Short mmCIF file of N, CA and C in Angstrom, two decimals:
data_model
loop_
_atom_site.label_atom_id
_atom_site.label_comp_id
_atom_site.label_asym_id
_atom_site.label_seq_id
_atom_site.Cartn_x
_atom_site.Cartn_y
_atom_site.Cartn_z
N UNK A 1 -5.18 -5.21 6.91
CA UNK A 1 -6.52 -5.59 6.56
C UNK A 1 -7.38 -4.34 6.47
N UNK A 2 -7.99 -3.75 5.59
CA UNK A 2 -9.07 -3.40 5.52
C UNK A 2 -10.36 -3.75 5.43
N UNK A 3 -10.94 -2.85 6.35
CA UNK A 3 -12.64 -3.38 6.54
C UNK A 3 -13.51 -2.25 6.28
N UNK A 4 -14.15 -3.06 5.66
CA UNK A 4 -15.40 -2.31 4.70
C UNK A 4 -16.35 -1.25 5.47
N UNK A 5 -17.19 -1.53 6.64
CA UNK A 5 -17.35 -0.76 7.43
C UNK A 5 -17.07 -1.04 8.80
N UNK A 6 -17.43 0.02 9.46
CA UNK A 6 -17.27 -0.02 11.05
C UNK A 6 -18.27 -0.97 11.92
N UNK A 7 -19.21 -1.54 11.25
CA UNK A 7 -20.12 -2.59 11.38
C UNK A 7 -19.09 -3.95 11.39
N UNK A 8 -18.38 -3.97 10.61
CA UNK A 8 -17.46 -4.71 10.90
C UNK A 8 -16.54 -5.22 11.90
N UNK A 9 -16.33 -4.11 12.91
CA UNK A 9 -15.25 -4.00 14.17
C UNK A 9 -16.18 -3.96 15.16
N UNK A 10 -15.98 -4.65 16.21
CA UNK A 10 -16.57 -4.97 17.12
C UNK A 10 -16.63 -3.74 18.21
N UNK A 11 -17.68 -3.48 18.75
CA UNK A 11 -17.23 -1.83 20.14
C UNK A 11 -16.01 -1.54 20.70
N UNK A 12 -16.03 -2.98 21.21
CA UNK A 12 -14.76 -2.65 22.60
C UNK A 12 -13.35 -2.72 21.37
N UNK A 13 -13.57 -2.27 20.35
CA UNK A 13 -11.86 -2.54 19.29
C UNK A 13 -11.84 -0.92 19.28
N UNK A 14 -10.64 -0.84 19.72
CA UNK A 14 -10.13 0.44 18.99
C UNK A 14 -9.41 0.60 17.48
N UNK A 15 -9.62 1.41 16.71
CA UNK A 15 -8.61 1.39 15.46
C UNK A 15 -7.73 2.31 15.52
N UNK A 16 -6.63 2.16 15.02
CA UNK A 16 -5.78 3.83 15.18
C UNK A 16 -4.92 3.47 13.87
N UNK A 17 -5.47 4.82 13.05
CA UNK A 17 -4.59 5.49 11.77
C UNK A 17 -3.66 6.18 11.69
N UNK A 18 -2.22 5.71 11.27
CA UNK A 18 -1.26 7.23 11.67
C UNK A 18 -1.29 7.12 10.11
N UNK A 19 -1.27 8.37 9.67
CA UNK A 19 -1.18 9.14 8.35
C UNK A 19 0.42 10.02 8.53
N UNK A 20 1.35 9.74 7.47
CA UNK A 20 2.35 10.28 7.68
C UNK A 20 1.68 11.46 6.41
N UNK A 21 2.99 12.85 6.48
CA UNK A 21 2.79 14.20 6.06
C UNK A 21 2.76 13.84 4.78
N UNK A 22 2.15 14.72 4.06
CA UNK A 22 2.45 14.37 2.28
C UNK A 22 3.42 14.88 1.84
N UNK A 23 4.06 14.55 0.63
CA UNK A 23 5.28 15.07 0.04
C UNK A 23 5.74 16.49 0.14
N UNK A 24 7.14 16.00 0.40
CA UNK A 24 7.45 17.75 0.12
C UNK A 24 8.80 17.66 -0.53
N UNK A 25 9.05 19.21 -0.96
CA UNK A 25 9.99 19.02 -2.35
C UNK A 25 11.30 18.67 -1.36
N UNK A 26 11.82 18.53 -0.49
CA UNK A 26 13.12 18.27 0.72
C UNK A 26 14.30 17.93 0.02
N UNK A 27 14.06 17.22 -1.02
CA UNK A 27 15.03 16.29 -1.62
C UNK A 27 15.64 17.38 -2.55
N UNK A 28 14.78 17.95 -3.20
CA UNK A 28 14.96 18.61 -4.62
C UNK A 28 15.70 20.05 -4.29
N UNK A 29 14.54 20.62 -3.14
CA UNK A 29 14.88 21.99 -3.28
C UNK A 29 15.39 22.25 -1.96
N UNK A 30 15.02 21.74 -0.75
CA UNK A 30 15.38 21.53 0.36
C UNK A 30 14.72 22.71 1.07
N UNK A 31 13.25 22.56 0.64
CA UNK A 31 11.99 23.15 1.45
C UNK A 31 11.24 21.86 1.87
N UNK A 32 11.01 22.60 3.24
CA UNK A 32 10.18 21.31 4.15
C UNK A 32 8.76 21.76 4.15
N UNK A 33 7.85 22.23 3.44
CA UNK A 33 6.90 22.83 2.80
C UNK A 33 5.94 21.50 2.47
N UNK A 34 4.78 21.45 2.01
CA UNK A 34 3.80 20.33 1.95
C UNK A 34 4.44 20.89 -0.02
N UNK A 35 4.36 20.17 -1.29
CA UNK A 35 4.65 20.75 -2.84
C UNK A 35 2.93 19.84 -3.11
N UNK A 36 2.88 20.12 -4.39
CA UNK A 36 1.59 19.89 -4.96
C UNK A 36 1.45 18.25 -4.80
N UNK A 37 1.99 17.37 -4.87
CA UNK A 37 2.00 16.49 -5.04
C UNK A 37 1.46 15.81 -3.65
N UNK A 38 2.13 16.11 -2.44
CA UNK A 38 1.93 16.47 -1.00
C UNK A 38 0.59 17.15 -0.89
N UNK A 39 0.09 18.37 -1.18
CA UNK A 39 -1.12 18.73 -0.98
C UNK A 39 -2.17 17.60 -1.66
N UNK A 40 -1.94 17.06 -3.05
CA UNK A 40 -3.10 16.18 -2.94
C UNK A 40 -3.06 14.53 -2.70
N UNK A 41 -2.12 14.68 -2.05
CA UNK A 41 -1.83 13.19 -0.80
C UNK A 41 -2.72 13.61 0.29
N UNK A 42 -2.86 14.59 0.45
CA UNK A 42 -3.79 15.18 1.82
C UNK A 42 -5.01 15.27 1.55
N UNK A 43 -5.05 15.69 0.27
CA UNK A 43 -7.11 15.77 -0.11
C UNK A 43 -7.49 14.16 -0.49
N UNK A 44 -6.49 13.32 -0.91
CA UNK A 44 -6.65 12.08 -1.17
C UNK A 44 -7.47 11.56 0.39
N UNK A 45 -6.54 11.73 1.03
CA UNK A 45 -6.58 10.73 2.57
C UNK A 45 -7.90 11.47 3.68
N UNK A 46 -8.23 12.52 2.80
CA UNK A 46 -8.89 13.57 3.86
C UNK A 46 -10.30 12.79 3.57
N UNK A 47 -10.55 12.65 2.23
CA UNK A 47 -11.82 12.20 1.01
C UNK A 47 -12.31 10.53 2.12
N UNK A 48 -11.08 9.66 1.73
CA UNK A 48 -10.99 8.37 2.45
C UNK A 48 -11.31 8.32 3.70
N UNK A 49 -10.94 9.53 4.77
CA UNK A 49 -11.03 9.16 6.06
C UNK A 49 -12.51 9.82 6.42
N UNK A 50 -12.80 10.47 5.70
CA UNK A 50 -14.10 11.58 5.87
C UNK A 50 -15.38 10.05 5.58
N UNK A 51 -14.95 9.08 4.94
CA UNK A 51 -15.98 8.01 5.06
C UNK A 51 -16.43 6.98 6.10
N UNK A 52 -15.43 7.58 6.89
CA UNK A 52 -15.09 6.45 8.66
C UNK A 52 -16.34 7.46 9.25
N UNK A 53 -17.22 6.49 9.59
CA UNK A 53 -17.96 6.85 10.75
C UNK A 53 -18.14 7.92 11.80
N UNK A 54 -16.91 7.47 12.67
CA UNK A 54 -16.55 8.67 13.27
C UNK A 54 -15.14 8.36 13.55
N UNK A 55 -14.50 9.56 14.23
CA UNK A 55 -13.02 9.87 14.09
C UNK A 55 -12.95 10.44 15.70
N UNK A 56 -12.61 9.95 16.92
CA UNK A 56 -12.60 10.88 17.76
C UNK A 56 -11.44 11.49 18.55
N UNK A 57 -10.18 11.32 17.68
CA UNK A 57 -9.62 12.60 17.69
C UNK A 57 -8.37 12.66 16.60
N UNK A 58 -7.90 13.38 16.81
CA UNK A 58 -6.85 13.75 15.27
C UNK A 58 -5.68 14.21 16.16
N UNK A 59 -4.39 13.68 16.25
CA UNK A 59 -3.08 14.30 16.81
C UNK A 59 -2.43 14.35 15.47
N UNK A 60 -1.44 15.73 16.06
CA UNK A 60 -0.52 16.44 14.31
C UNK A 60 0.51 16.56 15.25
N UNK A 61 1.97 16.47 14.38
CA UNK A 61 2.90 17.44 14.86
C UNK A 61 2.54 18.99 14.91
N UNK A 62 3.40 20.06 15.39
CA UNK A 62 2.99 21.55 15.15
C UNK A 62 3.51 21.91 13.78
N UNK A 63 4.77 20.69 13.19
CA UNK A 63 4.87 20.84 12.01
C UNK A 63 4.44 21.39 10.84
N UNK A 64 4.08 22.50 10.35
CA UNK A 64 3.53 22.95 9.08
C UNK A 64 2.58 22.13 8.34
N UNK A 65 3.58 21.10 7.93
CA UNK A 65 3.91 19.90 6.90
C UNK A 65 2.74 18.69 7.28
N UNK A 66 2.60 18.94 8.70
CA UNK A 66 2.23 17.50 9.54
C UNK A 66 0.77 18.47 9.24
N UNK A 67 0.33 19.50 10.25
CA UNK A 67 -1.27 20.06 10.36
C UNK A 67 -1.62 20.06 9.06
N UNK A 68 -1.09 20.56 7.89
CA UNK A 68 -1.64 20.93 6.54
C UNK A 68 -2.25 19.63 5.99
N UNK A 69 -1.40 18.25 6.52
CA UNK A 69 -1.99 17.03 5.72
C UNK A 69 -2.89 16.62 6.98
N UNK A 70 -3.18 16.74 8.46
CA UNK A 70 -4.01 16.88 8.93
C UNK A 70 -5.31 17.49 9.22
#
């Protein structure tokens, strides 16, 4: 379900987003690298989440792959 705003969810609700890493070429070239396609999976989701209210906190793997789309 998505909800339109945070006016919507009641105080005492928590929400929690896991965002998996954006693409990477793994398959093709067998670099575990974020590839272009992956970088703008990340400006996509960054745009979307930057409209949430507030965010109070962000966990990443140390992964490259994981912080870059975080």
């Amino acid at each position: 379900m998505v909800l339109g705003s945070s006016s919507d969810v009641d105080q005492a609700y928590a929400e929690i987003v896991v965002v998996r890493h954006g693409e990477t070429s793994w398959n093709a070239e067998r670099k575990i690298q974020l590839n272009d396609a992956g970088r703008q999976q990340a400006v996509r989701v960054a745009e979307r989440l930057s409209k949430e209210p507030k965010i109070s906190y962000v966990y990443s793997s140390d992964l490259k792959r994981a912080f870059e789309t975080a």
